[in-house]
Coordinates of C-alpha atoms in Angstrom, one line a residue:
M1 CA 19.0 -4.2 -4.1
I2 CA 19.8 -5.0 -0.4
D3 CA 20.6 -2.5 2.3
D4 CA 24.1 -2.0 3.7
E5 CA 23.5 -3.9 6.9
T6 CA 22.2 -6.9 5.1
Y7 CA 25.2 -6.8 2.6
E8 CA 27.6 -6.6 5.5
E9 CA 26.0 -9.7 7.1
L10 CA 26.3 -11.4 3.7
Q11 CA 30.0 -10.5 3.5
R12 CA 30.6 -11.8 7.0
L13 CA 28.8 -15.1 6.4
A14 CA 30.6 -15.6 3.1
A15 CA 34.0 -14.9 4.8
D16 CA 33.1 -17.5 7.5
D17 CA 32.6 -20.0 4.6
H18 CA 35.8 -18.8 2.8
E19 CA 33.6 -17.9 -0.2
D20 CA 33.1 -14.9 -2.5
P21 CA 30.0 -13.0 -1.4
D22 CA 28.3 -13.4 -4.8
Q23 CA 29.0 -17.1 -4.8
Y24 CA 27.7 -17.5 -1.3
A25 CA 24.5 -15.5 -2.1
S26 CA 23.9 -17.7 -5.2
R27 CA 24.4 -20.9 -3.2
R28 CA 22.1 -19.8 -0.4
L29 CA 19.4 -18.6 -2.9
T30 CA 19.6 -21.9 -4.8
A31 CA 19.3 -23.9 -1.5
D32 CA 16.4 -21.7 -0.3
L33 CA 14.5 -22.2 -3.6
A34 CA 15.1 -25.9 -3.5
R35 CA 13.7 -26.0 0.0
A36 CA 10.7 -24.0 -1.1
R37 CA 10.1 -26.3 -4.0
F38 CA 10.4 -29.3 -1.7
L39 CA 7.9 -27.9 0.8
E40 CA 5.4 -27.0 -2.0
G41 CA 5.7 -30.6 -3.3
A42 CA 5.2 -32.0 0.2
K43 CA 2.1 -29.8 0.7
A44 CA 0.7 -30.9 -2.7
F45 CA 1.3 -34.6 -1.7
V46 CA -0.5 -34.1 1.6
E47 CA -3.4 -32.4 0.0
E48 CA -3.7 -35.1 -2.7
H49 CA -2.8 -38.2 -0.8
G50 CA -2.8 -37.3 2.9
Q51 CA -6.1 -38.9 3.9
A52 CA -5.3 -42.2 2.1
F53 CA -1.9 -42.2 3.8
A54 CA -3.4 -41.6 7.2
D55 CA -6.0 -44.3 6.6
R56 CA -3.3 -46.8 5.7
F57 CA -0.6 -45.9 8.2
G58 CA -2.3 -43.9 10.9
S59 CA -2.2 -40.2 11.6
G60 CA -0.2 -39.9 14.8
P61 CA 3.2 -40.8 16.1
R62 CA 3.5 -44.2 17.7
S63 CA 6.3 -45.7 19.6
H64 CA 7.2 -49.3 19.0
A65 CA 10.0 -49.3 21.6
A66 CA 10.3 -52.3 23.9

């Protein structure tokens, strides 16, 4: 359950996207969960392969601009 203020904001954002509030909330939740899964996967990759990646490619930004 969400509070009235949050639901009003949800309705406003859905209206801005010309979308039903339930569909808007579902789409945003799906996107947020996908982002969370991606970030968890990236973290796991770094923990498992980060050092080897840094050894091979370096660990800091470098500019190759002329």
